[in-house]
């Protein structure tokens, strides 16, 4: 049993943070991982130690790397959208009163960086310096957002489909992709070939770009809370089942192609997925607290940590893919070093 | 099994005194913390630390049930509330006056994440004693809110005569015979009669049901009524599932609520069954006591219910 924790013990630093971890990400430089907590604090780990920043009044609901190399963006149920520095500085970008800031995304670029947050039915777009750009209205509450790889478009999921907006346009109408039901999260293919949403009915739905053909991916025993494309865009890695379910986005797939399943567990469901930034490798975190890393081409599974510390709620690679951050519902956090060691 | 956070749904027509009652609940010195979910168009302010604005966003599930509508905003808000480090003793969901209670209730049956963290404690409907009869005549939502209720607060008692009160109560009983009715003026009801009832723990409710064997009360123009059936012979669970499944599939649009405590053959535990329209849920609860008469009881509240047909069907489920 302790074998499952071998990698964590040999290559990890761990900490018990004392509150529900809601999400976690690395900054763009990869120097710090940030964990967002239900008590409103952000905990930073830089590989040597941990620090605490009291960022929000209530729970932190959303977290993303800032456009800058080292900072973070956070949103909470206190209605605040904030910029948090590794030096502990907290700057409010916007405040929304009683409304919650549910989702955050950013697009880094030397000239045209963008920040986005969702509040109710709106996606609010900001320039990299925090100045307001536009507010995009939707028919119902926005449940997820994603920039495309070039920052030219932003996609939003909501009831009855998804909306795709050009970030530089002033048009009030997005391209609307319709599919009845409640869509809970969204991802854009890295080469811009498709958008995919997760749904209330334990399924995913997708549309090809630019022609908008439907793709249905179903058969999950629970909701897919987390999913993403691999670096090449060949695979869509998804949670919600007792194994990593990989849909092939090549050779005409996923339509009419079976999904590949990797890393079958003993009855635990996957809560978080993190695709490696360089290789066709996926990390998966389960509701029993265990984490695995799967090499898709070699079909090899590497256990990272075993069960028993609460459901995984945070899972992220740094930009080079040398470190994996993981956190759980009960406040256990770890950084695991995957770099070659001499 | 983890402690599930109780959720109380507070419904009532515009002007019935919902927000006054809510503020009364929140300011009473009970030492408990509640998260309150309100609609942004509410006319009065709510006096509480933790108030969440919602948009009452209803959507239809793609699960083959034509009337399975769910409040997606509640799923999201409850998920968010569960992330907070600061815990609370319960959640109160206030709906707008015109809201149909079904999507709120169905949310607690349908969504696995919500079911894993919370339990529906009771649906409390506030009605205005002075204006209820007029409301019932001009709006179907008012009748639905009564039909769905576990508890009815008959408010503004100071504005009616004893005769008017008797007429209003009779009308409420003609729709829903199984809800508890509490009289109130400006919402002065003891909080313990509204919260922490476990009304969806059906045993207590059905045991206190009066007049199980009497005839249906006469219905008015809304055609909403409630009937109860009982059976002393133990049930065959398979037969019951087939029968109730068929009834809810075919009549579920007209059946607003179903509640039952069932005695299955060769089973010492009571089986609690409940449904909102077509969405059903059931589980074994505490065992029958040695002194209990193991009578299965089921209650239907709905429109144009066919009592003889339901009775024959229920009786055919005997093992």
XYZ file of C-alpha atoms in Angstrom:
661
model
C 0.000 0.000 0.000
C 2.770 2.424 0.920
C 4.241 1.693 -2.535
C 1.676 4.076 -4.022
C 3.280 6.898 -2.051
C 6.860 6.030 -3.057
C 7.138 8.840 -5.598
C 5.509 11.348 -3.234
C 8.015 10.450 -0.508
C 11.085 10.431 -2.747
C 10.284 13.424 -4.935
C 7.599 15.437 -3.177
C 7.209 18.172 -0.633
C 3.920 18.083 1.221
C 1.906 20.286 3.560
C -1.423 20.202 5.369
C -3.135 23.514 4.701
C -6.084 23.283 7.100
C -8.966 24.121 4.753
C -10.634 22.790 1.623
C -8.392 23.292 -1.425
C -10.612 24.518 -4.259
C -8.053 24.624 -7.078
C -4.363 25.062 -7.817
C -2.106 26.315 -10.625
C 1.512 27.270 -11.324
C 2.558 30.741 -12.380
C 3.884 31.092 -15.941
C 7.510 31.016 -14.841
C 6.862 27.765 -13.024
C 8.634 29.122 -9.954
C 5.594 28.953 -7.658
C 2.497 26.834 -7.318
C -0.555 28.468 -5.771
C -3.334 26.618 -3.969
C -6.673 28.376 -3.476
C -8.518 27.598 -0.247
C -12.047 27.674 1.074
C -10.944 30.064 3.832
C -10.018 32.759 1.289
C -6.265 32.293 1.538
C -3.811 31.487 -1.213
C -0.897 29.224 -0.280
C 2.236 29.460 -2.360
C 4.899 26.783 -2.657
C 8.213 27.446 -4.371
C 9.845 24.059 -3.870
C 11.557 25.164 -0.684
C 8.756 26.360 1.528
C 5.192 27.571 1.892
C 3.736 31.034 2.336
C 0.227 32.335 2.969
C -1.579 35.299 1.432
C -5.008 36.306 2.733
C -6.605 37.213 -0.562
C -10.402 36.902 -0.212
C -13.143 37.144 2.420
C -14.954 33.910 1.582
C -13.921 30.928 -0.508
C -11.638 31.303 -3.514
C -13.575 29.843 -6.424
C -11.214 30.458 -9.344
C -7.493 30.785 -9.927
C -5.307 31.239 -12.994
C -1.757 32.323 -13.762
C -1.477 36.041 -14.499
C -0.125 37.246 -17.866
C 3.066 38.263 -16.072
C 5.697 35.606 -15.389
C 5.167 35.315 -11.660
C 1.711 36.456 -10.563
C -1.716 34.892 -10.154
C -5.332 35.907 -10.713
C -7.968 34.926 -8.171
C -11.739 35.188 -7.897
C -13.982 34.516 -4.925
C -17.462 34.405 -3.471
C -16.704 37.861 -2.050
C -17.254 39.166 -5.602
C -13.638 40.192 -6.117
C -11.388 39.607 -9.113
C -7.808 40.128 -7.946
C -4.174 40.047 -8.953
C -1.931 38.364 -6.397
C 1.862 38.654 -6.473
C 4.329 36.113 -5.098
C 5.529 38.957 -2.844
C 2.130 38.842 -1.122
C 0.631 41.888 -2.832
C -3.123 41.781 -3.550
C -4.585 44.235 -6.077
C -8.297 44.343 -6.893
C -8.928 44.379 -10.643
C -12.713 44.530 -10.317
C -15.412 44.050 -7.689
C -18.900 42.652 -8.319
C -20.660 43.065 -4.974
C -22.713 40.039 -3.960
C -22.101 38.178 -7.204
C -19.504 35.411 -7.289
C -16.460 35.352 -9.540
C -16.724 31.741 -10.714
C -14.160 31.293 -13.493
C -10.943 32.963 -14.594
C -8.751 32.610 -17.679
C -5.763 34.492 -19.006
C -3.851 34.742 -22.263
C -0.207 35.820 -22.067
C 1.301 37.887 -24.869
C 3.915 40.678 -24.792
C 1.545 43.150 -26.481
C -1.986 41.774 -26.383
C -2.358 39.834 -23.141
C -5.917 39.331 -21.899
C -7.653 38.488 -18.632
C -11.188 37.166 -18.292
C -13.517 36.353 -15.429
C -17.124 35.175 -15.306
C -19.759 36.737 -13.060
C -23.294 35.460 -13.517
C -24.268 35.732 -17.177
C -21.257 37.876 -18.088
C -17.731 37.251 -19.234
C -15.703 40.354 -18.378
C -12.618 40.887 -20.529
C -9.682 42.965 -19.312
C -6.395 44.044 -20.848
C -3.229 42.656 -19.298
C -2.805 45.824 -17.214
C -6.211 45.238 -15.627
C -8.087 47.931 -17.565
C -11.573 46.885 -18.612
C -12.021 45.863 -22.226
C -15.519 44.451 -22.770
C -18.398 42.643 -21.089
C -19.929 39.765 -23.003
C -23.551 38.919 -22.169
C -24.976 35.377 -22.300
C -28.496 33.981 -22.015
C -27.733 32.225 -18.692
C -24.937 31.907 -16.129
C -21.551 31.157 -17.657
C -20.109 27.920 -16.277
C -16.721 27.848 -17.985
C -14.422 29.869 -20.244
C -11.382 29.162 -22.407
C -9.158 31.256 -24.678
C -7.969 29.674 -27.898
C -4.216 29.171 -28.340
C -3.750 32.579 -29.972
C -6.032 34.632 -27.733
C -8.155 35.595 -30.722
C -11.289 33.938 -29.439
C -12.856 33.109 -26.093
C -15.434 30.362 -25.652
C -18.052 30.251 -22.881
C -20.307 27.383 -21.807
C -23.836 27.958 -20.489
C -27.360 26.548 -20.783
C -28.211 25.093 -24.174
C -24.739 25.353 -25.670
C -21.634 27.477 -26.003
C -20.752 30.925 -27.331
C -17.578 31.761 -29.236
C -16.494 35.413 -29.271
C -13.717 37.206 -31.133
C -11.786 39.041 -28.430
C -10.790 41.971 -30.657
C -14.217 42.476 -32.226
C -16.853 44.810 -30.829
C -19.709 42.651 -32.103
C -22.475 42.034 -29.570
C -23.322 38.619 -30.977
C -21.118 35.549 -30.620
C -21.239 32.449 -32.731
C -23.666 30.246 -30.852
C -23.291 26.464 -30.782
C -26.574 24.970 -29.710
C -27.181 21.756 -27.797
C -30.019 21.494 -25.306
C -29.131 21.059 -21.656
C -26.827 22.462 -19.006
C -23.185 22.716 -20.078
C -20.757 22.894 -17.163
C -17.294 23.569 -18.543
C -15.447 24.155 -21.794
C -12.174 23.524 -23.654
C -10.863 24.595 -27.063
C -8.729 22.304 -29.202
C -5.104 23.594 -29.283
C -5.187 23.848 -33.092
C -8.662 25.369 -33.030
C -10.347 22.312 -34.561
C -13.121 21.869 -31.997
C -14.758 23.094 -28.820
C -15.943 20.650 -26.190
C -18.223 21.076 -23.172
C -19.035 18.823 -20.231
C -22.698 18.357 -19.386
C -25.016 17.761 -16.449
C -26.036 14.379 -17.927
C -22.642 12.673 -17.414
C -21.571 13.294 -21.000
C -19.500 15.654 -23.108
C -20.615 17.471 -26.207
C -18.451 18.933 -28.920
C -18.647 20.906 -32.122
C -16.075 20.794 -34.889
C -14.619 24.106 -36.043
C -15.358 25.788 -38.300
C -18.308 23.703 -39.565
C -20.021 23.096 -36.198
C -20.716 19.368 -36.560
C -21.913 17.739 -33.350
C -19.874 15.246 -31.341
C -21.380 13.296 -28.495
C -19.203 11.587 -25.934
C -21.217 9.700 -23.344
C -21.199 6.681 -21.058
C -19.726 8.268 -17.928
C -20.831 7.051 -14.504
C -20.525 10.568 -13.002
C -20.147 14.191 -14.094
C -16.969 15.117 -15.927
C -15.644 17.966 -13.798
C -12.294 18.205 -15.520
C -11.009 17.567 -19.037
C -8.451 18.861 -21.495
C -6.669 18.299 -24.767
C -3.181 16.865 -24.860
C -0.382 19.090 -26.178
C -0.749 17.798 -29.768
C -4.530 17.989 -29.714
C -4.746 14.335 -30.670
C -6.479 13.286 -27.479
C -9.183 14.716 -25.256
C -8.467 13.437 -21.748
C -11.526 13.344 -19.497
C -12.478 12.629 -15.893
C -15.798 11.376 -14.561
C -15.049 7.663 -14.891
C -12.946 5.099 -13.005
C -10.213 5.399 -15.650
C -8.834 8.205 -17.806
C -11.153 8.255 -20.825
C -9.259 9.455 -23.922
C -11.189 10.438 -27.043
C -9.177 10.377 -30.298
C -9.311 13.693 -32.193
C -7.553 12.351 -35.282
C -8.372 10.040 -38.186
C -11.950 11.291 -38.237
C -12.490 10.795 -34.498
C -13.983 11.030 -32.028
C -17.108 10.284 -34.095
C -17.465 6.543 -34.559
C -14.235 5.766 -32.688
C -14.008 4.054 -29.347
C -12.415 5.904 -26.458
C -9.195 4.571 -24.938
C -9.219 3.935 -21.200
C -6.071 4.122 -19.117
C -5.331 3.761 -15.426
C -8.387 1.825 -14.303
C -8.953 2.283 -10.568
C -10.650 0.049 -8.069
C -13.944 1.926 -8.066
C -12.699 5.504 -7.545
C -13.749 8.219 -10.019
C -11.478 10.818 -11.595
C -12.117 14.370 -10.368
C -9.200 16.240 -11.957
C -7.236 15.878 -15.186
C -4.039 17.741 -16.095
C -2.461 17.263 -19.516
C 1.307 17.551 -19.642
C 2.520 20.712 -21.438
C 5.153 18.907 -23.549
C 4.329 15.224 -23.973
C 1.314 13.000 -24.599
C 1.115 12.439 -20.859
C -1.853 12.979 -18.543
C -2.085 13.283 -14.762
C -5.331 12.159 -13.146
C -6.584 12.718 -9.588
C -9.289 10.481 -8.090
C -12.025 11.044 -5.529
C -10.225 8.682 -3.123
C -7.185 10.996 -3.114
C -4.914 8.946 -5.352
C -3.031 10.457 -8.295
C -1.524 8.724 -11.324
C 0.416 9.865 -14.376
C -0.309 8.051 -17.646
C 1.877 7.923 -20.746
C -0.633 7.584 -23.572
C 1.718 6.268 -26.275
C 3.405 3.706 -24.038
C 0.167 2.969 -22.147
C 2.170 3.088 -18.932
C 0.858 4.198 -15.552
C 2.960 5.724 -12.806
C 1.390 6.031 -9.348
C 2.131 9.419 -7.759
C 0.303 9.119 -4.472
C -2.086 6.675 -2.866
C -5.610 7.164 -1.512
C -6.717 8.461 1.867
C -6.132 12.221 1.950
C -9.489 13.406 0.521
C -10.749 13.808 -3.050
C -8.335 15.506 -5.436
C -9.505 19.057 -6.156
C -6.301 20.610 -7.517
C -3.961 19.160 -10.125
C -1.619 21.149 -12.369
C 1.705 20.927 -14.209
C 4.155 23.792 -14.408
C 4.904 25.197 -17.883
C 7.935 22.987 -18.504
C 6.229 19.896 -17.130
C 8.932 19.257 -14.547
C 6.623 19.601 -11.509
C 3.124 18.498 -10.644
C 1.042 20.254 -7.973
C -1.765 18.346 -6.294
C -4.252 19.228 -3.574
C -7.268 17.656 -1.902
C -10.655 18.572 -0.512
C -9.351 18.066 3.021
C -6.395 20.430 2.586
C -3.481 18.140 1.769
C -1.121 19.692 -0.803
C 2.021 18.470 -2.519
C 4.550 19.404 -5.191
C 6.164 16.478 -6.965
C 9.409 16.835 -8.917
C 9.476 14.881 -12.193
C 12.721 16.364 -13.530
C 15.708 14.159 -14.376
C 17.963 13.856 -11.386
C 21.649 12.995 -11.511
C -22.487 8.563 6.049
C -21.411 12.213 6.347
C -23.693 14.808 7.934
C -25.855 16.207 5.170
C -26.717 19.890 5.366
C -30.490 20.392 5.620
C -32.094 22.576 2.963
C -35.422 24.332 3.466
C -37.306 25.642 0.458
C -39.425 28.682 1.208
C -42.141 29.334 -1.349
C -45.183 31.558 -1.427
C -47.038 33.942 -3.606
C -45.938 37.564 -3.914
C -46.999 39.504 -0.850
C -47.737 36.470 1.297
C -45.037 37.472 3.771
C -42.152 35.216 2.752
C -39.366 37.717 3.319
C -40.831 38.845 6.648
C -40.899 35.214 7.760
C -37.366 34.679 6.471
C -36.054 37.676 8.397
C -37.848 36.449 11.478
C -36.194 33.038 11.157
C -32.777 34.595 10.681
C -32.941 37.104 13.518
C -34.433 34.785 16.112
C -31.885 33.856 18.719
C -31.330 30.206 17.889
C -27.532 30.334 17.682
C -27.507 28.748 14.250
C -25.967 29.948 11.025
C -27.852 29.723 7.773
C -26.840 30.369 4.200
C -29.707 32.044 2.387
C -30.222 31.823 -1.354
C -32.588 34.489 -2.673
C -33.646 35.824 -6.008
C -32.195 39.160 -6.968
C -35.626 40.609 -7.646
C -36.765 40.156 -4.069
C -38.576 43.256 -2.831
C -37.200 43.358 0.721
C -33.706 43.102 2.087
C -32.633 39.952 3.879
C -30.814 40.306 7.167
C -28.076 37.651 7.185
C -24.295 37.281 6.924
C -24.373 34.832 4.096
C -26.841 35.754 1.362
C -26.375 34.497 -2.186
C -28.145 35.990 -5.169
C -29.548 33.531 -7.652
C -31.229 33.860 -11.004
C -33.621 30.886 -10.732
C -32.194 29.323 -13.860
C -34.259 26.291 -14.758
C -33.247 23.805 -17.418
C -34.681 20.573 -18.706
C -32.680 17.394 -18.166
C -31.976 15.274 -21.235
C -32.962 12.122 -19.397
C -36.176 11.193 -21.122
C -38.425 12.664 -18.419
C -40.447 15.384 -20.064
C -41.083 17.253 -16.849
C -37.652 16.858 -15.269
C -36.607 20.463 -14.849
C -33.777 21.395 -12.535
C -32.325 24.604 -11.048
C -28.781 24.699 -12.394
C -27.981 27.824 -10.385
C -28.700 25.909 -7.163
C -26.318 23.108 -8.143
C -23.607 25.687 -8.743
C -24.309 27.717 -5.593
C -24.487 24.679 -3.312
C -21.202 23.448 -4.812
C -19.677 26.841 -4.080
C -21.039 27.045 -0.524
C -19.530 23.643 0.255
C -16.073 25.038 -0.492
C -16.253 27.622 2.267
C -14.201 27.010 5.364
C -16.846 28.677 7.526
C -19.561 26.102 8.030
C -23.272 26.641 8.534
C -26.168 24.686 9.973
C -28.543 24.848 7.055
C -29.476 26.398 3.749
C -32.713 28.285 3.087
C -33.755 28.729 -0.542
C -36.332 31.472 -1.117
C -38.135 31.245 -4.433
C -39.917 34.033 -6.276
C -43.669 34.289 -5.920
C -44.426 32.889 -9.334
C -41.986 30.007 -9.112
C -43.087 26.443 -9.624
C -41.553 24.475 -6.721
C -40.913 21.359 -8.826
C -37.528 22.328 -10.333
C -36.163 23.282 -6.912
C -37.273 20.011 -5.343
C -36.144 17.935 -8.327
C -32.660 19.430 -8.081
C -32.224 17.552 -4.803
C -33.238 14.252 -6.381
C -31.335 14.496 -9.632
C -27.896 15.948 -8.995
C -25.446 13.481 -7.433
C -23.130 16.181 -6.057
C -25.986 18.009 -4.363
C -27.305 14.709 -2.971
C -23.856 13.868 -1.600
C -23.702 17.058 0.501
C -27.261 18.127 1.330
C -30.719 16.797 2.054
C -34.048 18.437 1.377
C -35.505 19.125 4.821
C -38.908 20.537 3.937
C -40.850 22.690 1.524
C -42.440 25.528 3.491
C -45.144 27.534 1.743
C -46.316 30.875 3.116
C -49.860 31.863 2.204
C -51.828 35.018 2.857
C -55.068 34.142 4.664
C -56.796 37.224 3.316
C -55.987 36.784 -0.357
C -55.355 33.077 -0.839
C -58.772 32.231 -2.282
C -58.451 34.943 -4.925
C -54.895 33.802 -5.745
C -56.033 30.216 -6.150
C -58.653 31.350 -8.626
C -56.287 33.344 -10.796
C -52.942 31.518 -10.651
C -52.045 27.853 -10.988
C -48.694 28.477 -9.245
C -50.466 29.309 -5.990
C -52.169 25.903 -5.965
C -48.952 24.113 -6.929
C -47.122 25.783 -4.056
C -49.721 24.421 -1.642
C -49.671 20.991 -3.227
C -45.893 20.737 -2.859
C -45.769 21.938 0.747
C -44.730 19.880 3.749
C -45.521 22.857 5.960
C -47.926 25.706 5.266
C -47.686 28.972 7.173
C -51.119 30.554 7.075
C -50.089 34.164 7.534
C -51.863 37.497 8.116
C -54.362 35.908 10.442
C -55.161 39.322 11.929
C -56.838 40.300 8.662
C -59.478 37.571 8.532
C -62.563 36.561 10.502
C -62.835 33.049 11.990
C -65.306 32.161 9.202
C -62.922 33.314 6.489
C -60.109 31.383 8.154
C -62.194 28.203 8.198
C -62.950 28.583 4.485
C -59.287 29.130 3.634
C -58.188 26.130 5.688
C -60.793 23.914 4.094
C -59.579 24.995 0.682
C -55.947 24.240 1.590
C -56.983 20.816 2.897
C -58.848 20.103 -0.312
C -55.571 20.425 -2.179
C -53.088 19.046 0.324
C -54.386 17.090 3.295
C -50.964 16.060 4.510
C -49.121 19.307 5.104
C -48.801 20.732 8.600
C -50.559 24.096 8.880
C -49.269 26.775 11.252
C -51.180 29.976 11.927
C -49.231 33.216 11.936
C -49.423 36.972 12.025
C -46.437 38.771 10.487
C -44.646 35.452 10.286
C -44.596 34.708 14.040
C -44.059 30.968 13.877
C -41.671 29.069 16.111
C -38.559 28.347 14.032
C -38.450 24.759 15.242
C -41.717 24.190 13.377
C -40.130 25.278 10.099
C -36.510 24.151 10.114
C -34.858 20.845 10.931
C -38.093 18.939 10.396
C -36.756 16.131 8.288
C -40.105 16.260 6.520
C -38.650 14.234 3.696
C -37.893 11.540 6.258
C -41.305 10.222 5.537
C -41.956 8.018 8.499
C -42.929 10.788 10.826
C -45.007 12.596 8.246
C -47.053 9.647 7.177
C -47.550 8.409 10.712
C -49.154 11.697 11.590
C -51.392 11.696 8.549
C -54.999 12.025 9.661
C -58.027 10.216 8.266
C -56.273 7.662 6.207
C -59.350 5.812 5.254
C -61.823 8.572 4.629
C -63.051 9.590 1.245
C -61.357 12.273 -0.825
C -62.345 15.764 0.024
C -64.170 17.631 -2.636
C -62.009 19.464 -5.058
C -62.494 22.859 -6.585
C -61.812 24.086 -10.049
C -58.059 23.478 -9.851
C -58.604 19.691 -9.779
C -55.686 19.362 -7.403
C -56.206 16.918 -4.622
C -54.477 14.395 -2.446
C -55.263 10.773 -1.784
C -53.749 8.159 0.452
C -53.758 4.405 0.178
C -52.801 1.753 2.693
C -52.198 -1.949 2.535
C -51.660 -4.403 5.391
C -50.210 -7.192 3.247
C -46.458 -6.895 2.641
C -45.416 -5.659 -0.808
C -43.378 -7.368 -3.467
C -40.669 -4.774 -4.231
C -40.401 -5.826 -7.847
C -44.127 -5.503 -8.441
C -44.175 -2.151 -6.669
C -41.281 -0.805 -8.756
C -42.929 -1.823 -12.006
C -46.262 -0.358 -10.978
C -44.993 2.960 -9.561
C -42.566 3.333 -12.452
C -45.410 2.970 -14.902
C -47.709 5.319 -12.972
C -45.070 8.049 -12.738
C -44.031 7.616 -16.348
C -47.579 7.958 -17.614
C -49.157 10.234 -14.985
C -46.079 12.004 -13.601
C -46.957 15.309 -15.152
C -50.158 15.367 -13.131
C -48.769 13.823 -9.963
C -46.890 16.580 -8.171
C -45.711 14.600 -5.165
C -45.721 11.003 -4.042
C -44.619 9.847 -0.611
C -44.733 6.390 0.813
C -43.595 4.214 3.693
C -43.595 0.636 2.527
C -43.385 -2.763 4.130
C -41.558 -5.135 1.829
C -41.847 -8.879 2.129
C -39.058 -10.504 4.192
C -37.646 -7.116 5.127
C -37.529 -5.693 8.645
C -36.618 -2.176 7.548
C -39.173 0.305 6.318
C -38.732 1.509 2.761
C -39.239 5.248 2.245
C -40.328 6.195 -1.255
C -40.800 9.683 -2.616
C -41.148 11.388 -5.943
C -41.539 14.832 -7.454
C -43.386 14.391 -10.725
C -41.521 11.568 -12.525
C -38.326 11.765 -10.505
C -38.366 9.151 -7.784
C -36.050 8.174 -4.983
C -36.214 5.561 -2.289
C -34.199 4.078 0.531
C -34.467 1.749 3.479
C -34.917 3.624 6.747
C -35.296 2.569 10.385
C -36.729 -0.921 10.988
C -40.309 -1.555 12.001
C -40.722 -1.825 15.748
C -42.000 -5.082 17.160
C -45.218 -3.358 18.165
C -45.764 -1.703 14.779
C -48.481 -2.824 12.501
C -46.622 -3.161 9.235
C -48.966 -1.159 7.069
C -47.686 0.240 3.788
C -48.910 3.758 3.125
C -48.633 5.909 0.066
C -49.843 9.439 -0.614
C -50.367 11.108 -3.979
C -50.856 14.840 -4.463
C -51.784 15.882 -7.965
C -54.326 16.793 -10.611
C -57.278 14.617 -11.584
C -56.049 11.618 -9.600
C -57.956 8.419 -10.293
C -58.370 6.903 -6.866
C -59.911 3.535 -7.814
C -57.231 2.943 -10.429
C -54.406 3.881 -8.049
C -55.911 1.730 -5.296
C -56.232 -1.324 -7.523
C -52.678 -0.849 -8.724
C -51.290 -0.473 -5.212
C -53.173 -3.532 -3.979
C -51.844 -5.589 -6.873
C -48.317 -5.025 -5.521
C -49.003 -7.346 -2.565
C -46.463 -10.139 -2.388
